[in-house]
mmCIF file with all atom_site columns, C-alpha atoms and ligand atoms in Angstrom:
data_model
loop_
_atom_site.group_PDB
_atom_site.id
_atom_site.type_symbol
_atom_site.label_atom_id
_atom_site.label_alt_id
_atom_site.label_comp_id
_atom_site.label_asym_id
_atom_site.label_entity_id
_atom_site.label_seq_id
_atom_site.pdbx_PDB_ins_code
_atom_site.Cartn_x
_atom_site.Cartn_y
_atom_site.Cartn_z
_atom_site.occupancy
_atom_site.B_iso_or_equiv
_atom_site.pdbx_formal_charge
_atom_site.auth_seq_id
_atom_site.auth_comp_id
_atom_site.auth_asym_id
_atom_site.auth_atom_id
_atom_site.pdbx_PDB_model_num
ATOM   1   C CA  . MET A 1 1   ? 74.934  104.328 81.801  1.00 55.00 ? 47  MET A CA  1
ATOM   2   C CA  . SER A 1 2   ? 77.768  105.361 83.972  1.00 72.00 ? 48  SER A CA  1
ATOM   3   C CA  . GLU A 1 3   ? 81.324  105.770 82.669  1.00 86.00 ? 49  GLU A CA  1
ATOM   4   C CA  . ARG A 1 4   ? 84.312  103.443 84.407  1.00 95.00 ? 50  ARG A CA  1
ATOM   5   C CA  . LEU A 1 5   ? 86.607  105.821 85.901  1.00 98.00 ? 51  LEU A CA  1
ATOM   6   C CA  . ARG A 1 6   ? 90.169  105.285 85.839  1.00 98.00 ? 52  ARG A CA  1
ATOM   7   C CA  . ILE A 1 7   ? 92.827  106.303 88.858  1.00 98.00 ? 53  ILE A CA  1
ATOM   8   C CA  . ALA A 1 8   ? 96.161  106.036 88.708  1.00 98.00 ? 54  ALA A CA  1
ATOM   9   C CA  . LEU A 1 9   ? 97.721  105.305 92.303  1.00 98.00 ? 55  LEU A CA  1
ATOM   10  C CA  . THR A 1 10  ? 101.180 106.511 93.706  1.00 97.00 ? 56  THR A CA  1
ATOM   11  C CA  . LYS A 1 11  ? 103.000 102.963 94.152  1.00 95.00 ? 57  LYS A CA  1
ATOM   12  C CA  . GLY A 1 12  ? 104.475 102.101 97.306  1.00 92.00 ? 58  GLY A CA  1
ATOM   13  C CA  . ARG A 1 13  ? 103.757 104.202 100.648 1.00 92.00 ? 59  ARG A CA  1
ATOM   14  C CA  . LEU A 1 14  ? 100.632 106.080 99.211  1.00 96.00 ? 60  LEU A CA  1
ATOM   15  C CA  . GLN A 1 15  ? 99.206  103.034 97.192  1.00 96.00 ? 61  GLN A CA  1
ATOM   16  C CA  . GLU A 1 16  ? 98.407  101.135 101.144 1.00 95.00 ? 62  GLU A CA  1
ATOM   17  C CA  . LYS A 1 17  ? 96.565  104.073 102.436 1.00 96.00 ? 63  LYS A CA  1
ATOM   18  C CA  . SER A 1 18  ? 94.890  105.178 99.315  1.00 97.00 ? 64  SER A CA  1
ATOM   19  C CA  . VAL A 1 19  ? 93.461  101.307 98.963  1.00 97.00 ? 65  VAL A CA  1
ATOM   20  C CA  . GLU A 1 20  ? 92.608  101.490 103.026 1.00 96.00 ? 66  GLU A CA  1
ATOM   21  C CA  . MET A 1 21  ? 90.733  104.620 102.230 1.00 96.00 ? 67  MET A CA  1
ATOM   22  C CA  . PHE A 1 22  ? 88.845  103.290 99.241  1.00 96.00 ? 68  PHE A CA  1
ATOM   23  C CA  . GLU A 1 23  ? 87.806  100.170 101.145 1.00 97.00 ? 69  GLU A CA  1
ATOM   24  C CA  . ALA A 1 24  ? 86.830  102.355 103.833 1.00 96.00 ? 70  ALA A CA  1
ATOM   25  C CA  . ALA A 1 25  ? 84.447  103.877 101.341 1.00 95.00 ? 71  ALA A CA  1
ATOM   26  C CA  . GLY A 1 26  ? 82.822  100.606 100.409 1.00 95.00 ? 72  GLY A CA  1
ATOM   27  C CA  . LEU A 1 27  ? 85.086  100.184 97.359  1.00 97.00 ? 73  LEU A CA  1
ATOM   28  C CA  . ASP A 1 28  ? 86.214  96.290  96.741  1.00 97.00 ? 74  ASP A CA  1
ATOM   29  C CA  . CYS A 1 29  ? 90.106  96.475  96.227  1.00 97.00 ? 75  CYS A CA  1
ATOM   30  C CA  . THR A 1 30  ? 90.797  92.749  96.072  1.00 96.00 ? 76  THR A CA  1
ATOM   31  C CA  . PRO A 1 31  ? 92.361  93.087  92.790  1.00 95.00 ? 77  PRO A CA  1
ATOM   32  C CA  . VAL A 1 32  ? 94.792  95.658  93.901  1.00 96.00 ? 78  VAL A CA  1
ATOM   33  C CA  . ARG A 1 33  ? 95.802  94.187  97.371  1.00 94.00 ? 79  ARG A CA  1
ATOM   34  C CA  . SER A 1 34  ? 97.174  91.206  95.150  1.00 89.00 ? 80  SER A CA  1
ATOM   35  C CA  . PRO A 1 35  ? 98.477  92.626  92.039  1.00 82.00 ? 81  PRO A CA  1
ATOM   36  C CA  . GLY A 1 36  ? 101.411 90.357  90.829  1.00 87.00 ? 82  GLY A CA  1
ATOM   37  C CA  . ARG A 1 37  ? 103.187 92.093  88.030  1.00 88.00 ? 83  ARG A CA  1
ATOM   38  C CA  . ARG A 1 38  ? 99.715  93.442  86.681  1.00 89.00 ? 84  ARG A CA  1
ATOM   39  C CA  . LEU A 1 39  ? 99.538  97.308  86.703  1.00 89.00 ? 85  LEU A CA  1
ATOM   40  C CA  . ILE A 1 40  ? 95.944  97.976  86.092  1.00 94.00 ? 86  ILE A CA  1
ATOM   41  C CA  . HIS A 1 41  ? 93.117  96.505  88.322  1.00 96.00 ? 87  HIS A CA  1
ATOM   42  C CA  . ALA A 1 42  ? 89.165  96.644  87.588  1.00 97.00 ? 88  ALA A CA  1
ATOM   43  C CA  . LEU A 1 43  ? 87.342  97.108  90.851  1.00 97.00 ? 89  LEU A CA  1
ATOM   44  C CA  . PRO A 1 44  ? 84.745  94.440  91.035  1.00 96.00 ? 90  PRO A CA  1
ATOM   45  C CA  . ASN A 1 45  ? 82.058  96.552  92.641  1.00 95.00 ? 91  ASN A CA  1
ATOM   46  C CA  . TYR A 1 46  ? 82.785  99.747  91.579  1.00 96.00 ? 92  TYR A CA  1
ATOM   47  C CA  . PRO A 1 47  ? 83.213  101.623 87.757  1.00 97.00 ? 93  PRO A CA  1
ATOM   48  C CA  . LEU A 1 48  ? 86.909  102.177 88.582  1.00 97.00 ? 94  LEU A CA  1
ATOM   49  C CA  . ASP A 1 49  ? 89.646  100.869 87.010  1.00 98.00 ? 95  ASP A CA  1
ATOM   50  C CA  . VAL A 1 50  ? 92.903  101.309 89.142  1.00 98.00 ? 96  VAL A CA  1
ATOM   51  C CA  . VAL A 1 51  ? 96.728  102.000 87.707  1.00 97.00 ? 97  VAL A CA  1
ATOM   52  C CA  . LEU A 1 52  ? 99.809  101.788 89.497  1.00 96.00 ? 98  LEU A CA  1
ATOM   53  C CA  . ALA A 1 53  ? 102.369 104.211 88.780  1.00 96.00 ? 99  ALA A CA  1
ATOM   54  C CA  . LYS A 1 54  ? 105.317 106.056 89.825  1.00 96.00 ? 100 LYS A CA  1
ATOM   55  C CA  . ALA A 1 55  ? 104.701 109.587 91.424  1.00 97.00 ? 101 ALA A CA  1
ATOM   56  C CA  . PRO A 1 56  ? 105.844 111.775 88.484  1.00 97.00 ? 102 PRO A CA  1
ATOM   57  C CA  . ASP A 1 57  ? 104.021 109.410 85.745  1.00 98.00 ? 103 ASP A CA  1
ATOM   58  C CA  . VAL A 1 58  ? 100.536 109.974 87.943  1.00 98.00 ? 104 VAL A CA  1
ATOM   59  C CA  . ILE A 1 59  ? 100.843 113.279 86.918  1.00 98.00 ? 105 ILE A CA  1
ATOM   60  C CA  . THR A 1 60  ? 101.641 112.683 83.746  1.00 98.00 ? 106 THR A CA  1
ATOM   61  C CA  . TYR A 1 61  ? 98.823  110.502 83.218  1.00 98.00 ? 107 TYR A CA  1
ATOM   62  C CA  . VAL A 1 62  ? 96.072  112.731 84.695  1.00 98.00 ? 108 VAL A CA  1
ATOM   63  C CA  . GLU A 1 63  ? 97.534  115.678 82.402  1.00 98.00 ? 109 GLU A CA  1
ATOM   64  C CA  . HIS A 1 64  ? 97.145  113.804 79.522  1.00 97.00 ? 110 HIS A CA  1
ATOM   65  C CA  . GLY A 1 65  ? 93.643  112.419 80.301  1.00 97.00 ? 111 GLY A CA  1
ATOM   66  C CA  . VAL A 1 66  ? 94.368  108.515 79.971  1.00 98.00 ? 112 VAL A CA  1
ATOM   67  C CA  . CYS A 1 67  ? 93.548  108.846 83.765  1.00 98.00 ? 113 CYS A CA  1
ATOM   68  C CA  . ASP A 1 68  ? 90.917  110.661 84.926  1.00 98.00 ? 114 ASP A CA  1
ATOM   69  C CA  . LEU A 1 69  ? 92.200  110.761 88.493  1.00 98.00 ? 115 LEU A CA  1
ATOM   70  C CA  . GLY A 1 70  ? 95.063  110.376 90.679  1.00 98.00 ? 116 GLY A CA  1
ATOM   71  C CA  . VAL A 1 71  ? 96.497  110.178 94.268  1.00 98.00 ? 117 VAL A CA  1
ATOM   72  C CA  . VAL A 1 72  ? 100.309 111.651 94.659  1.00 98.00 ? 118 VAL A CA  1
ATOM   73  C CA  . GLY A 1 73  ? 102.130 113.698 96.982  1.00 98.00 ? 119 GLY A CA  1
ATOM   74  C CA  . LYS A 1 74  ? 102.087 117.137 97.333  1.00 98.00 ? 120 LYS A CA  1
ATOM   75  C CA  . ASP A 1 75  ? 105.874 116.687 96.892  1.00 97.00 ? 121 ASP A CA  1
ATOM   76  C CA  . THR A 1 76  ? 105.316 115.809 93.676  1.00 98.00 ? 122 THR A CA  1
ATOM   77  C CA  . VAL A 1 77  ? 102.748 118.377 92.736  1.00 98.00 ? 123 VAL A CA  1
ATOM   78  C CA  . LEU A 1 78  ? 104.946 120.968 93.740  1.00 98.00 ? 124 LEU A CA  1
ATOM   79  C CA  . GLU A 1 79  ? 108.124 119.951 91.636  1.00 98.00 ? 125 GLU A CA  1
ATOM   80  C CA  . LYS A 1 80  ? 106.309 118.947 88.586  1.00 97.00 ? 126 LYS A CA  1
ATOM   81  C CA  . GLY A 1 81  ? 103.594 121.113 88.646  1.00 95.00 ? 127 GLY A CA  1
ATOM   82  C CA  . GLY A 1 82  ? 101.000 120.977 85.811  1.00 93.00 ? 128 GLY A CA  1
ATOM   83  C CA  . ALA A 1 83  ? 97.617  121.194 84.555  1.00 96.00 ? 129 ALA A CA  1
ATOM   84  C CA  . PHE A 1 84  ? 95.073  119.297 86.949  1.00 98.00 ? 130 PHE A CA  1
ATOM   85  C CA  . TYR A 1 85  ? 92.705  119.938 89.240  1.00 98.00 ? 131 TYR A CA  1
ATOM   86  C CA  . GLU A 1 86  ? 93.578  119.447 93.051  1.00 98.00 ? 132 GLU A CA  1
ATOM   87  C CA  . VAL A 1 87  ? 90.551  118.568 94.674  1.00 97.00 ? 133 VAL A CA  1
ATOM   88  C CA  . LEU A 1 88  ? 91.264  116.862 97.951  1.00 97.00 ? 134 LEU A CA  1
ATOM   89  C CA  . ASP A 1 89  ? 93.893  116.871 100.480 1.00 97.00 ? 135 ASP A CA  1
ATOM   90  C CA  . LEU A 1 90  ? 93.468  113.222 101.397 1.00 97.00 ? 136 LEU A CA  1
ATOM   91  C CA  . GLY A 1 91  ? 95.400  113.712 104.691 1.00 96.00 ? 137 GLY A CA  1
ATOM   92  C CA  . PHE A 1 92  ? 97.944  110.878 104.533 1.00 96.00 ? 138 PHE A CA  1
ATOM   93  C CA  . GLY A 1 93  ? 101.171 110.482 103.757 1.00 97.00 ? 139 GLY A CA  1
ATOM   94  C CA  . ARG A 1 94  ? 102.055 113.498 105.779 1.00 97.00 ? 140 ARG A CA  1
ATOM   95  C CA  . CYS A 1 95  ? 105.584 114.937 105.654 1.00 97.00 ? 141 CYS A CA  1
ATOM   96  C CA  . ARG A 1 96  ? 107.621 117.995 105.377 1.00 98.00 ? 142 ARG A CA  1
ATOM   97  C CA  . PHE A 1 97  ? 110.047 119.452 102.888 1.00 98.00 ? 143 PHE A CA  1
ATOM   98  C CA  . ALA A 1 98  ? 112.858 121.082 105.247 1.00 98.00 ? 144 ALA A CA  1
ATOM   99  C CA  . LEU A 1 99  ? 116.200 122.796 104.668 1.00 98.00 ? 145 LEU A CA  1
ATOM   100 C CA  . ALA A 1 100 ? 119.154 120.517 106.739 1.00 98.00 ? 146 ALA A CA  1
ATOM   101 C CA  . VAL A 1 101 ? 122.627 120.798 107.230 1.00 98.00 ? 147 VAL A CA  1
ATOM   102 C CA  . LYS A 1 102 ? 125.224 119.215 108.756 1.00 97.00 ? 148 LYS A CA  1
ATOM   103 C CA  . ARG A 1 103 ? 124.373 119.309 113.051 1.00 97.00 ? 149 ARG A CA  1
ATOM   104 C CA  . GLY A 1 104 ? 125.614 123.073 114.096 1.00 94.00 ? 150 GLY A CA  1
ATOM   105 C CA  . CYS A 1 105 ? 126.494 124.429 110.344 1.00 94.00 ? 151 CYS A CA  1
ATOM   106 C CA  . ASP A 1 106 ? 125.692 127.983 110.279 1.00 95.00 ? 152 ASP A CA  1
ATOM   107 C CA  . PHE A 1 107 ? 124.088 127.763 106.798 1.00 96.00 ? 153 PHE A CA  1
ATOM   108 C CA  . TYR A 1 108 ? 123.008 131.718 106.107 1.00 94.00 ? 154 TYR A CA  1
ATOM   109 C CA  . GLY A 1 109 ? 126.466 132.904 108.363 1.00 92.00 ? 155 GLY A CA  1
ATOM   110 C CA  . THR A 1 110 ? 128.386 133.304 105.243 1.00 88.00 ? 156 THR A CA  1
ATOM   111 C CA  . TYR A 1 111 ? 128.168 135.654 101.742 1.00 88.00 ? 157 TYR A CA  1
ATOM   112 C CA  . LYS A 1 112 ? 129.624 132.588 99.761  1.00 93.00 ? 158 LYS A CA  1
ATOM   113 C CA  . THR A 1 113 ? 127.186 131.199 97.429  1.00 95.00 ? 159 THR A CA  1
ATOM   114 C CA  . ARG A 1 114 ? 126.033 127.883 99.091  1.00 97.00 ? 160 ARG A CA  1
ATOM   115 C CA  . ARG A 1 115 ? 125.402 124.626 97.391  1.00 98.00 ? 161 ARG A CA  1
ATOM   116 C CA  . VAL A 1 116 ? 122.062 122.663 97.868  1.00 98.00 ? 162 VAL A CA  1
ATOM   117 C CA  . ALA A 1 117 ? 121.484 119.198 97.265  1.00 98.00 ? 163 ALA A CA  1
ATOM   118 C CA  . SER A 1 118 ? 117.880 117.801 96.327  1.00 98.00 ? 164 SER A CA  1
ATOM   119 C CA  . LYS A 1 119 ? 115.855 115.408 94.645  1.00 97.00 ? 165 LYS A CA  1
ATOM   120 C CA  . TYR A 1 120 ? 113.538 118.501 94.020  1.00 98.00 ? 166 TYR A CA  1
ATOM   121 C CA  . PRO A 1 121 ? 115.357 120.852 92.139  1.00 98.00 ? 167 PRO A CA  1
ATOM   122 C CA  . ASN A 1 122 ? 112.582 123.165 91.637  1.00 98.00 ? 168 ASN A CA  1
ATOM   123 C CA  . VAL A 1 123 ? 111.225 123.062 95.042  1.00 98.00 ? 169 VAL A CA  1
ATOM   124 C CA  . THR A 1 124 ? 114.499 124.657 95.858  1.00 98.00 ? 170 THR A CA  1
ATOM   125 C CA  . ARG A 1 125 ? 114.855 126.609 93.677  1.00 98.00 ? 171 ARG A CA  1
ATOM   126 C CA  . ALA A 1 126 ? 111.172 128.262 94.450  1.00 98.00 ? 172 ALA A CA  1
ATOM   127 C CA  . PHE A 1 127 ? 112.555 128.134 98.195  1.00 98.00 ? 173 PHE A CA  1
ATOM   128 C CA  . PHE A 1 128 ? 115.222 130.512 97.730  1.00 98.00 ? 174 PHE A CA  1
ATOM   129 C CA  . GLU A 1 129 ? 113.853 132.478 95.039  1.00 97.00 ? 175 GLU A CA  1
ATOM   130 C CA  . GLY A 1 130 ? 111.184 133.468 97.956  1.00 97.00 ? 176 GLY A CA  1
ATOM   131 C CA  . LYS A 1 131 ? 114.265 134.615 100.012 1.00 95.00 ? 177 LYS A CA  1
ATOM   132 C CA  . GLY A 1 132 ? 116.106 136.469 96.840  1.00 95.00 ? 178 GLY A CA  1
ATOM   133 C CA  . MET A 1 133 ? 118.658 134.009 97.540  1.00 95.00 ? 179 MET A CA  1
ATOM   134 C CA  . ASP A 1 134 ? 121.076 132.823 94.957  1.00 95.00 ? 180 ASP A CA  1
ATOM   135 C CA  . VAL A 1 135 ? 122.222 129.282 95.407  1.00 97.00 ? 181 VAL A CA  1
ATOM   136 C CA  . ASP A 1 136 ? 124.068 126.398 93.247  1.00 98.00 ? 182 ASP A CA  1
ATOM   137 C CA  . ILE A 1 137 ? 121.609 123.568 93.098  1.00 98.00 ? 183 ILE A CA  1
ATOM   138 C CA  . ILE A 1 138 ? 122.853 120.269 92.637  1.00 98.00 ? 184 ILE A CA  1
ATOM   139 C CA  . LYS A 1 139 ? 120.275 117.320 91.586  1.00 98.00 ? 185 LYS A CA  1
ATOM   140 C CA  . ILE A 1 140 ? 120.536 113.924 93.514  1.00 98.00 ? 186 ILE A CA  1
ATOM   141 C CA  . GLU A 1 141 ? 118.539 110.955 92.860  1.00 96.00 ? 187 GLU A CA  1
ATOM   142 C CA  . GLY A 1 142 ? 118.200 109.528 96.378  1.00 91.00 ? 188 GLY A CA  1
ATOM   143 C CA  . SER A 1 143 ? 119.755 109.296 99.719  1.00 96.00 ? 189 SER A CA  1
ATOM   144 C CA  . VAL A 1 144 ? 120.547 113.057 99.294  1.00 98.00 ? 190 VAL A CA  1
ATOM   145 C CA  . GLU A 1 145 ? 121.589 112.846 103.201 1.00 97.00 ? 191 GLU A CA  1
ATOM   146 C CA  . LEU A 1 146 ? 124.960 111.858 101.712 1.00 98.00 ? 192 LEU A CA  1
ATOM   147 C CA  . ALA A 1 147 ? 125.458 114.759 99.989  1.00 98.00 ? 193 ALA A CA  1
ATOM   148 C CA  . PRO A 1 148 ? 126.465 117.441 103.203 1.00 97.00 ? 194 PRO A CA  1
ATOM   149 C CA  . ILE A 1 149 ? 128.238 114.691 104.592 1.00 96.00 ? 195 ILE A CA  1
ATOM   150 C CA  . LEU A 1 150 ? 130.793 113.734 101.222 1.00 97.00 ? 196 LEU A CA  1
ATOM   151 C CA  . ASP A 1 151 ? 130.915 117.893 101.539 1.00 96.00 ? 197 ASP A CA  1
ATOM   152 C CA  . LEU A 1 152 ? 129.404 117.910 97.808  1.00 98.00 ? 198 LEU A CA  1
ATOM   153 C CA  . ALA A 1 153 ? 126.710 120.277 99.215  1.00 98.00 ? 199 ALA A CA  1
ATOM   154 C CA  . ASP A 1 154 ? 126.444 123.200 102.290 1.00 98.00 ? 200 ASP A CA  1
ATOM   155 C CA  . GLY A 1 155 ? 122.644 122.069 102.948 1.00 98.00 ? 201 GLY A CA  1
ATOM   156 C CA  . ILE A 1 156 ? 119.992 119.522 101.425 1.00 98.00 ? 202 ILE A CA  1
ATOM   157 C CA  . VAL A 1 157 ? 116.170 120.334 100.681 1.00 98.00 ? 203 VAL A CA  1
ATOM   158 C CA  . ASP A 1 158 ? 114.639 116.863 101.261 1.00 98.00 ? 204 ASP A CA  1
ATOM   159 C CA  . ILE A 1 159 ? 111.311 114.907 102.548 1.00 97.00 ? 205 ILE A CA  1
ATOM   160 C CA  . VAL A 1 160 ? 111.363 114.714 106.299 1.00 97.00 ? 206 VAL A CA  1
ATOM   161 C CA  . GLU A 1 161 ? 108.881 112.659 108.140 1.00 96.00 ? 207 GLU A CA  1
ATOM   162 C CA  . THR A 1 162 ? 110.135 110.955 111.374 1.00 96.00 ? 208 THR A CA  1
ATOM   163 C CA  . GLY A 1 163 ? 113.733 112.676 111.309 1.00 97.00 ? 209 GLY A CA  1
ATOM   164 C CA  . ALA A 1 164 ? 115.349 109.596 112.208 1.00 97.00 ? 210 ALA A CA  1
ATOM   165 C CA  . THR A 1 165 ? 117.541 109.840 108.799 1.00 97.00 ? 211 THR A CA  1
ATOM   166 C CA  . LEU A 1 166 ? 118.744 113.277 109.171 1.00 98.00 ? 212 LEU A CA  1
ATOM   167 C CA  . LYS A 1 167 ? 119.492 112.451 113.001 1.00 97.00 ? 213 LYS A CA  1
ATOM   168 C CA  . GLU A 1 168 ? 121.305 109.146 111.933 1.00 97.00 ? 214 GLU A CA  1
ATOM   169 C CA  . ASN A 1 169 ? 123.512 110.794 109.490 1.00 97.00 ? 215 ASN A CA  1
ATOM   170 C CA  . GLY A 1 170 ? 124.566 113.848 111.441 1.00 97.00 ? 216 GLY A CA  1
ATOM   171 C CA  . LEU A 1 171 ? 122.011 116.534 110.238 1.00 98.00 ? 217 LEU A CA  1
ATOM   172 C CA  . GLU A 1 172 ? 119.724 118.501 111.387 1.00 98.00 ? 218 GLU A CA  1
ATOM   173 C CA  . PRO A 1 173 ? 116.129 120.616 110.020 1.00 98.00 ? 219 PRO A CA  1
ATOM   174 C CA  . ILE A 1 174 ? 116.501 124.301 109.954 1.00 98.00 ? 220 ILE A CA  1
ATOM   175 C CA  . GLU A 1 175 ? 113.925 125.771 108.210 1.00 98.00 ? 221 GLU A CA  1
ATOM   176 C CA  . ASP A 1 176 ? 110.439 124.307 106.799 1.00 98.00 ? 222 ASP A CA  1
ATOM   177 C CA  . VAL A 1 177 ? 110.326 124.539 103.098 1.00 98.00 ? 223 VAL A CA  1
ATOM   178 C CA  . ALA A 1 178 ? 106.497 123.199 102.743 1.00 97.00 ? 224 ALA A CA  1
ATOM   179 C CA  . GLN A 1 179 ? 104.023 120.539 104.291 1.00 97.00 ? 225 GLN A CA  1
ATOM   180 C CA  . VAL A 1 180 ? 103.608 117.728 102.008 1.00 98.00 ? 226 VAL A CA  1
ATOM   181 C CA  . SER A 1 181 ? 100.376 115.047 102.206 1.00 98.00 ? 227 SER A CA  1
ATOM   182 C CA  . ALA A 1 182 ? 98.534  113.070 99.823  1.00 98.00 ? 228 ALA A CA  1
ATOM   183 C CA  . ARG A 1 183 ? 96.617  114.644 97.096  1.00 98.00 ? 229 ARG A CA  1
ATOM   184 C CA  . LEU A 1 184 ? 93.567  113.516 94.827  1.00 98.00 ? 230 LEU A CA  1
ATOM   185 C CA  . ILE A 1 185 ? 93.738  115.614 91.579  1.00 98.00 ? 231 ILE A CA  1
ATOM   186 C CA  . VAL A 1 186 ? 91.209  115.425 88.375  1.00 98.00 ? 232 VAL A CA  1
ATOM   187 C CA  . ASN A 1 187 ? 91.672  115.646 85.016  1.00 98.00 ? 233 ASN A CA  1
ATOM   188 C CA  . THR A 1 188 ? 90.541  118.746 83.835  1.00 98.00 ? 234 THR A CA  1
ATOM   189 C CA  . ALA A 1 189 ? 88.220  117.537 80.795  1.00 98.00 ? 235 ALA A CA  1
ATOM   190 C CA  . ALA A 1 190 ? 87.210  114.532 82.749  1.00 97.00 ? 236 ALA A CA  1
ATOM   191 C CA  . MET A 1 191 ? 85.890  116.839 85.337  1.00 97.00 ? 237 MET A CA  1
ATOM   192 C CA  . LYS A 1 192 ? 83.253  118.258 82.732  1.00 97.00 ? 238 LYS A CA  1
ATOM   193 C CA  . LEU A 1 193 ? 82.666  115.256 80.463  1.00 97.00 ? 239 LEU A CA  1
ATOM   194 C CA  . TYR A 1 194 ? 82.520  112.673 83.769  1.00 97.00 ? 240 TYR A CA  1
ATOM   195 C CA  . LYS A 1 195 ? 81.030  115.093 86.386  1.00 96.00 ? 241 LYS A CA  1
ATOM   196 C CA  . ASN A 1 196 ? 78.164  113.195 87.828  1.00 96.00 ? 242 ASN A CA  1
ATOM   197 C CA  . GLU A 1 197 ? 80.804  109.779 88.441  1.00 97.00 ? 243 GLU A CA  1
ATOM   198 C CA  . ILE A 1 198 ? 83.290  111.794 89.447  1.00 97.00 ? 244 ILE A CA  1
ATOM   199 C CA  . THR A 1 199 ? 80.799  113.713 91.878  1.00 97.00 ? 245 THR A CA  1
ATOM   200 C CA  . ASP A 1 200 ? 79.655  110.434 93.269  1.00 96.00 ? 246 ASP A CA  1
ATOM   201 C CA  . PHE A 1 201 ? 83.643  109.213 93.586  1.00 97.00 ? 247 PHE A CA  1
ATOM   202 C CA  . LEU A 1 202 ? 84.536  112.308 95.636  1.00 96.00 ? 248 LEU A CA  1
ATOM   203 C CA  . PHE A 1 203 ? 81.434  112.264 97.484  1.00 96.00 ? 249 PHE A CA  1
ATOM   204 C CA  . ARG A 1 204 ? 82.131  108.761 98.841  1.00 95.00 ? 250 ARG A CA  1
ATOM   205 C CA  . VAL A 1 205 ? 86.012  109.584 99.519  1.00 95.00 ? 251 VAL A CA  1
ATOM   206 C CA  . GLU A 1 206 ? 84.938  112.923 101.516 1.00 94.00 ? 252 GLU A CA  1
ATOM   207 C CA  . ARG A 1 207 ? 82.579  111.217 103.582 1.00 93.00 ? 253 ARG A CA  1
ATOM   208 C CA  . GLU A 1 208 ? 85.561  108.687 104.615 1.00 88.00 ? 254 GLU A CA  1
ATOM   209 C CA  . LEU A 1 209 ? 87.595  112.050 105.287 1.00 87.00 ? 255 LEU A CA  1
ATOM   210 C CA  . GLY A 1 210 ? 84.828  113.686 107.275 1.00 84.00 ? 256 GLY A CA  1
ATOM   211 C CA  . GLY A 1 211 ? 84.578  110.452 109.250 1.00 65.00 ? 257 GLY A CA  1
ATOM   212 C CA  . GLU A 1 212 ? 88.197  110.504 110.723 1.00 53.00 ? 258 GLU A CA  1
ATOM   213 C CA  . ALA A 1 213 ? 87.980  114.094 111.761 1.00 44.00 ? 259 ALA A CA  1
HETATM 214 C C1  . PRP B 2 .   ? 112.851 109.962 102.258 1.00 94.76 ? 268 PRP B C1  1
HETATM 215 C C2  . PRP B 2 .   ? 113.330 111.045 102.281 1.00 94.76 ? 268 PRP B C2  1
HETATM 216 C C3  . PRP B 2 .   ? 114.608 110.773 103.384 1.00 94.76 ? 268 PRP B C3  1
HETATM 217 C C4  . PRP B 2 .   ? 113.804 110.014 104.467 1.00 94.76 ? 268 PRP B C4  1
HETATM 218 C C5  . PRP B 2 .   ? 113.179 110.850 105.343 1.00 94.76 ? 268 PRP B C5  1
HETATM 219 O O1  . PRP B 2 .   ? 113.571 108.816 101.273 1.00 94.76 ? 268 PRP B O1  1
HETATM 220 O O2  . PRP B 2 .   ? 114.311 111.376 101.107 1.00 94.76 ? 268 PRP B O2  1
HETATM 221 O O3  . PRP B 2 .   ? 115.708 110.126 102.862 1.00 94.76 ? 268 PRP B O3  1
HETATM 222 O O4  . PRP B 2 .   ? 112.486 109.249 103.459 1.00 94.76 ? 268 PRP B O4  1
HETATM 223 O O5  . PRP B 2 .   ? 111.983 109.694 106.180 1.00 94.76 ? 268 PRP B O5  1
HETATM 224 P P1  . PRP B 2 .   ? 112.259 110.032 108.118 1.00 94.76 ? 268 PRP B P1  1
HETATM 225 O O6  . PRP B 2 .   ? 112.318 111.394 108.257 1.00 94.76 ? 268 PRP B O6  1
HETATM 226 O O7  . PRP B 2 .   ? 111.538 109.371 108.698 1.00 94.76 ? 268 PRP B O7  1
HETATM 227 O O8  . PRP B 2 .   ? 113.992 109.286 108.205 1.00 94.76 ? 268 PRP B O8  1
HETATM 228 P P2  . PRP B 2 .   ? 112.755 107.637 100.751 1.00 94.76 ? 268 PRP B P2  1
HETATM 229 O O9  . PRP B 2 .   ? 112.553 106.277 101.929 1.00 94.76 ? 268 PRP B O9  1
HETATM 230 O O10 . PRP B 2 .   ? 111.946 107.938 99.627  1.00 94.76 ? 268 PRP B O10 1
HETATM 231 O O11 . PRP B 2 .   ? 114.347 106.746 99.956  1.00 94.76 ? 268 PRP B O11 1
HETATM 232 P P3  . PRP B 2 .   ? 115.148 107.630 98.941  1.00 94.76 ? 268 PRP B P3  1
HETATM 233 O O12 . PRP B 2 .   ? 115.933 108.842 99.157  1.00 94.76 ? 268 PRP B O12 1
HETATM 234 O O13 . PRP B 2 .   ? 115.663 106.450 98.152  1.00 94.76 ? 268 PRP B O13 1
HETATM 235 O O14 . PRP B 2 .   ? 114.154 108.172 97.860  1.00 94.76 ? 268 PRP B O14 1
#
């Protein structure tokens, strides 16, 4: 008797791409496609229950073992960390973390301590620690591009996908911080307890990844 697995999907952009990939792998995701206000959905043709959650919560659920698997961006993995296996780069949700400043601003051309705004203070701290550089980090919850415009910060560390948001706000990326894409993560105990079920699921997903290459 095969155990039903539970997977947490990051709501929003990654949700759509995850569902597309699972459907290509033969999983009927109809319940997830029309979720209404329900947050957990049993797939009809595969022993998998799908939970929809915000990115940091995906990691929390997988770490605590209430979900066996999760799909979450590398941005959240880098920021939040945690104890789980990161088993696959799913290839979608590609973007990057970049350091950006007001167009023409010489970020490194002063000895003053720089202020950097970000939704990702841990990623920002690690980046500047890697350079041996002391910066003041200001945590912002959204639309970080405002911080340099309002002269709250000298620069930002943020997700850049097309670059349009930076451009439209008079900012420019000056350095890449890290590459980002969606990752499949697995609870460490579940990997052992449900080895056969997880291996079957990974096989199906990997076959799709192979097909795309
Ligand atoms: C992200 C990021 C940038 C924008 C980058 O924000 O923080 O603002 O997307 O995309 P682009 O390079 O294609 O313009 P998001 O849309 O997630 O909104 P948020 O700032 O409210 O989190």
